[in-house]
Amino acid sequence: MPADASLLINLSAGDAAYGYLTVKALAEAHRQTVKDIVIVIDSIKAPYATFYDHAKRYAEPRYSENIRLITEAAYKLKDEGLADKIIELKTGDPSIKKLAAQFFKNRLKDTHDFRGAPITAYMVGLANCDTKYVVRYDGDIVLHQLPGTDWILEGIKNLETEKGIIAVSPCPSPQKSTDPAGEKFTDIHWFSTRCLLLNKELLMQQRPLIDIKYWPELTARRILKRTYPPAFESIITKSLKNKLFKTRYLVQEDAWFIHPEDKGKLFLELLPGIIKNVKAGKFPQIQAGNETVDLPAWKNFLQSTKD
């Protein structure tokens, strides 16, 4: 019987070249555990950003073509039984204003943060999950968990027994070394949007998710146009920290993930091999303790392990 949990994956145009492979692996890892799998495709263009060439990122017709490709990939996954609900978030969606009021009491109405990273897309995803627990991934995460296990189940146990824990995550890298008698977890004040199992029911009880103590800083950022709007995860972290909630990171071999920063040609070439080996718990030693995918190391590793 599935847990009272949803798998939520956010996608955008930038995931077009690899999203089918990465999301397929994540969906297969959790299909038997969760009640439903929800995919959000965010096609809204950030109005501005300071971390990249805005005009290049949203250049047409390439941008619209990538949205088409990632949308096709999502519906292909649905046809394969690896997605249950697909939300296509577009400019002017009536849910945008509604969610800004529900989550932030209209203190924050922007769709993206100052880096161009999503805000609204996260809220839309959460709003479309009808379960007590939600495990949310970015669309480029590569996950390992021991065969026959699912880290979500262990995470839910922690959420049910620890009142101060509002979210759980697997280890964000393979371990450098393991000690059977060592710590099984570490708790910190951080609410990530990269990979997180959260108690949605408890989170929604904390609304509005902008702490009143943060309002002056938020106003100053907006007026001075400095790092505004702030990142979704930073806003939530401040609010939950003031309420003494923490995220628990499971520090063990059973489950871990890695995340690519460079998603260029080499990454696309290596990705099938990376997914296959990570699933089996195999990786180049230099990857241990490092969340960011080390592409040169993986290239050498995959070449050396060819049949």
CSV table of C-alpha atoms in Angstrom, one decimal:
chain,number,residue,atom,x,y,z
A,1,MET,CA,0.0,0.0,0.0
A,2,PRO,CA,1.5,3.4,-1.0
A,3,ALA,CA,2.4,5.9,1.7
A,4,ASP,CA,0.3,9.1,2.1
A,5,ALA,CA,2.9,10.9,-0.1
A,6,SER,CA,3.2,12.5,-3.5
A,7,LEU,CA,6.3,12.7,-5.7
A,8,LEU,CA,6.6,16.3,-7.1
A,9,ILE,CA,9.1,17.2,-9.8
A,10,ASN,CA,9.6,20.6,-11.3
A,11,LEU,CA,10.7,21.1,-14.9
A,12,SER,CA,11.4,24.0,-17.1
A,13,ALA,CA,12.8,24.6,-20.6
A,14,GLY,CA,16.4,24.1,-19.3
A,15,ASP,CA,15.6,20.4,-18.6
A,16,ALA,CA,14.6,19.6,-22.2
A,17,ALA,CA,17.7,17.8,-23.2
A,18,TYR,CA,17.9,15.4,-20.3
A,19,GLY,CA,14.6,15.6,-18.3
A,20,TYR,CA,13.1,12.4,-19.7
A,21,LEU,CA,16.0,10.3,-18.4
A,22,THR,CA,16.4,11.9,-15.0
A,23,VAL,CA,12.7,12.1,-14.2
A,24,LYS,CA,12.1,8.5,-15.4
A,25,ALA,CA,14.8,7.3,-13.0
A,26,LEU,CA,13.3,9.3,-10.1
A,27,ALA,CA,9.7,8.1,-10.9
A,28,GLU,CA,10.8,4.5,-11.1
A,29,ALA,CA,12.6,4.8,-7.8
A,30,HIS,CA,9.4,5.9,-6.0
A,31,ARG,CA,6.5,4.6,-8.1
A,32,GLN,CA,5.5,1.9,-5.6
A,33,THR,CA,5.9,4.1,-2.6
A,34,VAL,CA,3.9,7.2,-3.5
A,35,LYS,CA,0.2,7.7,-4.2
A,36,ASP,CA,0.8,9.9,-7.1
A,37,ILE,CA,3.5,11.6,-9.2
A,38,VAL,CA,3.0,15.3,-10.1
A,39,ILE,CA,5.1,17.1,-12.7
A,40,VAL,CA,5.0,20.9,-13.0
A,41,ILE,CA,6.3,22.4,-16.2
A,42,ASP,CA,7.1,26.1,-15.7
A,43,SER,CA,7.0,28.0,-19.0
A,44,ILE,CA,6.9,31.5,-17.4
A,45,LYS,CA,9.9,33.6,-18.3
A,46,ALA,CA,11.6,35.4,-15.4
A,47,PRO,CA,11.2,39.1,-15.9
A,48,TYR,CA,14.9,39.7,-15.2
A,49,ALA,CA,17.9,38.1,-13.5
A,50,THR,CA,21.4,39.0,-12.6
A,51,PHE,CA,23.1,35.6,-12.8
A,52,TYR,CA,22.9,34.8,-16.5
A,53,ASP,CA,22.3,36.3,-19.9
A,54,HIS,CA,18.6,36.8,-19.7
A,55,ALA,CA,18.1,37.5,-23.4
A,56,LYS,CA,20.0,34.3,-24.4
A,57,ARG,CA,18.2,32.1,-21.9
A,58,TYR,CA,14.7,33.1,-23.2
A,59,ALA,CA,15.6,33.5,-26.9
A,60,GLU,CA,12.9,32.5,-29.3
A,61,PRO,CA,12.1,30.2,-31.0
A,62,ARG,CA,14.5,28.0,-29.0
A,63,TYR,CA,12.8,28.6,-25.7
A,64,SER,CA,9.4,27.6,-26.9
A,65,GLU,CA,10.8,24.6,-28.6
A,66,ASN,CA,12.4,23.4,-25.4
A,67,ILE,CA,9.1,23.9,-23.6
A,68,ARG,CA,7.5,21.8,-26.2
A,69,LEU,CA,10.1,19.1,-25.9
A,70,ILE,CA,10.0,18.9,-22.1
A,71,THR,CA,6.2,18.9,-22.2
A,72,GLU,CA,6.2,16.0,-24.6
A,73,ALA,CA,8.7,14.1,-22.4
A,74,ALA,CA,6.4,14.6,-19.4
A,75,TYR,CA,3.3,13.2,-21.2
A,76,LYS,CA,5.4,10.3,-22.4
A,77,LEU,CA,6.2,9.5,-18.8
A,78,LYS,CA,2.5,9.7,-18.0
A,79,ASP,CA,1.7,7.3,-20.9
A,80,GLU,CA,4.3,4.9,-19.3
A,81,GLY,CA,2.6,5.1,-15.9
A,82,LEU,CA,5.4,7.2,-14.4
A,83,ALA,CA,3.4,10.4,-13.9
A,84,ASP,CA,-0.2,10.9,-12.8
A,85,LYS,CA,-0.7,14.7,-13.0
A,86,ILE,CA,1.0,17.2,-15.2
A,87,ILE,CA,0.5,21.0,-14.6
A,88,GLU,CA,1.6,23.3,-17.3
A,89,LEU,CA,2.2,26.7,-15.6
A,90,LYS,CA,2.0,29.6,-18.0
A,91,THR,CA,2.0,33.3,-17.9
A,92,GLY,CA,-1.2,34.8,-16.6
A,93,ASP,CA,-2.2,31.6,-14.8
A,94,PRO,CA,-5.0,32.6,-12.3
A,95,SER,CA,-3.5,30.5,-9.6
A,96,ILE,CA,-0.5,32.8,-9.3
A,97,LYS,CA,-2.2,35.6,-7.4
A,98,LYS,CA,-4.2,33.1,-5.3
A,99,LEU,CA,-1.1,31.3,-4.2
A,100,ALA,CA,0.8,34.5,-3.4
A,101,ALA,CA,-2.0,35.3,-1.0
A,102,GLN,CA,-2.2,31.8,0.5
A,103,PHE,CA,1.5,31.3,1.0
A,104,PHE,CA,2.9,34.8,1.5
A,105,LYS,CA,-0.2,37.0,2.4
A,106,ASN,CA,0.7,39.0,-0.8
A,107,ARG,CA,4.1,40.1,0.7
A,108,LEU,CA,5.7,38.5,-2.3
A,109,LYS,CA,4.0,38.3,-5.7
A,110,ASP,CA,6.9,37.6,-8.0
A,111,THR,CA,7.0,34.4,-10.1
A,112,HIS,CA,10.9,34.1,-9.9
A,113,ASP,CA,13.7,35.2,-7.6
A,114,PHE,CA,16.5,37.6,-8.3
A,115,ARG,CA,18.5,34.7,-9.9
A,116,GLY,CA,15.6,33.7,-12.2
A,117,ALA,CA,14.9,30.6,-10.1
A,118,PRO,CA,11.2,29.8,-9.6
A,119,ILE,CA,9.0,30.8,-6.8
A,120,THR,CA,5.4,30.3,-8.1
A,121,ALA,CA,6.2,26.9,-9.6
A,122,TYR,CA,7.1,25.5,-6.2
A,123,MET,CA,3.8,26.8,-4.7
A,124,VAL,CA,1.8,25.4,-7.6
A,125,GLY,CA,3.4,22.0,-7.2
A,126,LEU,CA,2.6,21.9,-3.5
A,127,ALA,CA,-0.9,23.1,-4.0
A,128,ASN,CA,-1.5,20.2,-6.5
A,129,CYS,CA,-0.4,17.5,-4.1
A,130,ASP,CA,-3.2,16.1,-2.0
A,131,THR,CA,-1.2,14.0,0.4
A,132,LYS,CA,0.2,14.7,3.9
A,133,TYR,CA,3.7,14.2,2.7
A,134,VAL,CA,5.4,15.5,-0.5
A,135,VAL,CA,8.9,14.6,-1.8
A,136,ARG,CA,10.1,17.3,-4.1
A,137,TYR,CA,13.0,17.1,-6.6
A,138,ASP,CA,14.5,19.4,-9.1
A,139,GLY,CA,14.4,17.7,-12.5
A,140,ASP,CA,18.1,17.1,-12.7
A,141,ILE,CA,18.8,15.1,-9.6
A,142,VAL,CA,20.4,11.6,-9.8
A,143,LEU,CA,19.4,9.4,-6.9
A,144,HIS,CA,20.8,6.2,-5.3
A,145,GLN,CA,19.0,4.1,-2.8
A,146,LEU,CA,19.5,0.4,-1.9
A,147,PRO,CA,17.5,-2.1,-3.9
A,148,GLY,CA,14.3,-3.0,-2.3
A,149,THR,CA,14.2,0.2,-0.1
A,150,ASP,CA,12.8,3.7,-0.4
A,151,TRP,CA,14.3,6.5,1.6
A,152,ILE,CA,10.9,8.2,1.7
A,153,LEU,CA,9.6,5.5,4.1
A,154,GLU,CA,12.4,6.2,6.5
A,155,GLY,CA,11.9,9.9,6.1
A,156,ILE,CA,8.2,9.6,7.0
A,157,LYS,CA,9.0,7.7,10.1
A,158,ASN,CA,11.3,10.6,11.2
A,159,LEU,CA,8.6,13.1,10.4
A,160,GLU,CA,6.0,11.2,12.4
A,161,THR,CA,8.1,10.8,15.5
A,162,GLU,CA,10.1,14.0,15.7
A,163,LYS,CA,8.0,17.1,16.3
A,164,GLY,CA,10.8,19.6,15.5
A,165,ILE,CA,11.5,18.0,12.1
A,166,ILE,CA,9.5,19.4,9.2
A,167,ALA,CA,11.5,17.9,6.3
A,168,VAL,CA,13.9,15.1,5.6
A,169,SER,CA,16.5,14.6,2.9
A,170,PRO,CA,18.9,11.8,1.8
A,171,CYS,CA,22.6,12.6,2.0
A,172,PRO,CA,23.5,15.1,-0.8
A,173,SER,CA,26.5,13.0,-1.9
A,174,PRO,CA,27.9,9.5,-1.5
A,175,GLN,CA,29.7,9.2,1.8
A,176,LYS,CA,33.4,9.4,2.0
A,177,SER,CA,33.5,6.7,4.7
A,178,THR,CA,30.9,4.8,6.7
A,179,ASP,CA,30.8,4.0,10.4
A,180,PRO,CA,28.1,1.6,11.5
A,181,ALA,CA,28.3,3.1,14.9
A,182,GLY,CA,28.3,6.7,13.7
A,183,GLU,CA,25.6,9.2,13.4
A,184,LYS,CA,22.5,8.3,11.3
A,185,PHE,CA,21.4,11.8,10.7
A,186,THR,CA,22.1,15.5,11.1
A,187,ASP,CA,19.5,18.2,11.7
A,188,ILE,CA,20.0,21.8,10.4
A,189,HIS,CA,18.0,24.9,9.9
A,190,TRP,CA,17.7,24.8,6.1
A,191,PHE,CA,14.8,24.2,3.8
A,192,SER,CA,16.1,23.1,0.4
A,193,THR,CA,14.2,23.1,-2.9
A,194,ARG,CA,16.6,20.7,-4.5
A,195,CYS,CA,15.5,17.5,-2.9
A,196,LEU,CA,13.3,17.3,0.2
A,197,LEU,CA,10.6,15.2,1.7
A,198,LEU,CA,8.3,17.5,3.7
A,199,ASN,CA,5.3,17.3,6.0
A,200,LYS,CA,3.1,19.4,3.8
A,201,GLU,CA,0.3,19.4,6.3
A,202,LEU,CA,2.5,20.9,9.0
A,203,LEU,CA,4.1,23.4,6.5
A,204,MET,CA,0.7,24.8,5.5
A,205,GLN,CA,-0.1,25.4,9.1
A,206,GLN,CA,2.8,27.8,9.3
A,207,ARG,CA,1.4,30.3,6.7
A,208,PRO,CA,2.1,33.0,5.8
A,209,LEU,CA,5.6,31.7,5.1
A,210,ILE,CA,7.2,35.1,5.5
A,211,ASP,CA,8.1,35.7,9.1
A,212,ILE,CA,7.0,39.1,10.4
A,213,LYS,CA,10.6,39.8,11.5
A,214,TYR,CA,11.7,39.4,7.9
A,215,TRP,CA,9.4,42.1,6.5
A,216,PRO,CA,11.7,45.1,7.0
A,217,GLU,CA,14.6,43.3,5.3
A,218,LEU,CA,12.3,42.2,2.4
A,219,THR,CA,11.1,45.8,2.0
A,220,ALA,CA,14.7,47.1,2.0
A,221,ARG,CA,15.7,44.6,-0.7
A,222,ARG,CA,12.8,45.6,-2.9
A,223,ILE,CA,13.5,49.3,-2.6
A,224,LEU,CA,17.2,49.0,-3.1
A,225,LYS,CA,16.8,46.4,-5.8
A,226,ARG,CA,19.4,44.1,-4.1
A,227,THR,CA,18.9,40.3,-4.3
A,228,TYR,CA,15.2,40.8,-4.6
A,229,PRO,CA,13.1,38.8,-4.8
A,230,PRO,CA,15.0,36.5,-2.5
A,231,ALA,CA,15.1,32.7,-3.1
A,232,PHE,CA,12.0,30.7,-2.2
A,233,GLU,CA,14.1,28.4,0.0
A,234,SER,CA,15.7,31.3,1.9
A,235,ILE,CA,12.4,32.9,2.7
A,236,ILE,CA,11.0,29.6,4.0
A,237,THR,CA,14.1,28.8,5.9
A,238,LYS,CA,14.0,32.1,7.8
A,239,SER,CA,10.3,31.5,8.7
A,240,LEU,CA,10.8,27.9,9.8
A,241,LYS,CA,14.0,28.7,11.7
A,242,ASN,CA,12.2,31.3,13.8
A,243,LYS,CA,9.7,28.6,14.7
A,244,LEU,CA,12.6,26.2,15.5
A,245,PHE,CA,11.8,23.7,12.7
A,246,LYS,CA,14.7,21.8,11.2
A,247,THR,CA,15.4,19.5,8.2
A,248,ARG,CA,16.9,16.1,8.9
A,249,TYR,CA,19.6,14.8,6.6
A,250,LEU,CA,19.9,11.1,6.6
A,251,VAL,CA,23.7,10.4,6.9
A,252,GLN,CA,24.0,6.8,5.7
A,253,GLU,CA,24.8,4.7,2.7
A,254,ASP,CA,21.2,3.7,2.0
A,255,ALA,CA,20.3,6.8,0.0
A,256,TRP,CA,22.1,9.7,-1.5
A,257,PHE,CA,22.0,12.0,-4.5
A,258,ILE,CA,24.2,14.1,-6.8
A,259,HIS,CA,23.4,17.2,-8.8
A,260,PRO,CA,24.9,18.6,-12.0
A,261,GLU,CA,26.0,22.2,-12.3
A,262,ASP,CA,27.4,21.9,-15.9
A,263,LYS,CA,24.7,20.3,-18.1
A,264,GLY,CA,26.4,20.8,-21.4
A,265,LYS,CA,27.4,18.3,-24.1
A,266,LEU,CA,29.7,16.1,-21.9
A,267,PHE,CA,27.0,15.8,-19.2
A,268,LEU,CA,24.4,14.7,-21.8
A,269,GLU,CA,26.9,12.1,-23.2
A,270,LEU,CA,27.7,10.7,-19.8
A,271,LEU,CA,24.2,10.9,-18.2
A,272,PRO,CA,22.9,7.4,-19.1
A,273,GLY,CA,26.1,5.9,-17.6
A,274,ILE,CA,25.9,8.1,-14.5
A,275,ILE,CA,22.3,7.2,-13.8
A,276,LYS,CA,23.0,3.4,-14.3
A,277,ASN,CA,26.0,3.5,-12.0
A,278,VAL,CA,24.5,5.7,-9.3
A,279,LYS,CA,21.5,3.4,-9.1
A,280,ALA,CA,23.9,0.6,-8.5
A,281,GLY,CA,25.8,2.6,-5.9
A,282,LYS,CA,28.9,2.9,-8.0
A,283,PHE,CA,30.8,6.2,-8.5
A,284,PRO,CA,34.3,7.7,-8.9
A,285,GLN,CA,36.0,8.0,-5.5
A,286,ILE,CA,36.4,11.8,-6.0
A,287,GLN,CA,32.6,12.1,-6.1
A,288,ALA,CA,32.4,11.0,-2.4
A,289,GLY,CA,31.5,13.9,-0.2
A,290,ASN,CA,30.8,16.1,-3.2
A,291,GLU,CA,27.2,16.9,-4.2
A,292,THR,CA,28.1,18.5,-7.6
A,293,VAL,CA,28.6,16.0,-10.4
A,294,ASP,CA,32.3,15.8,-11.2
A,295,LEU,CA,32.2,15.3,-15.0
A,296,PRO,CA,35.9,14.7,-15.7
A,297,ALA,CA,35.9,12.1,-12.9
A,298,TRP,CA,32.8,10.4,-14.3
A,299,LYS,CA,34.3,10.4,-17.8
A,300,ASN,CA,37.4,8.6,-16.6
A,301,PHE,CA,35.3,6.3,-14.4
A,302,LEU,CA,32.9,5.2,-17.1
A,303,GLN,CA,35.7,4.7,-19.6
A,304,SER,CA,37.6,2.5,-17.1
A,305,THR,CA,34.5,0.4,-16.3
A,306,LYS,CA,33.4,-0.4,-19.8
A,307,ASP,CA,32.6,-4.0,-20.4
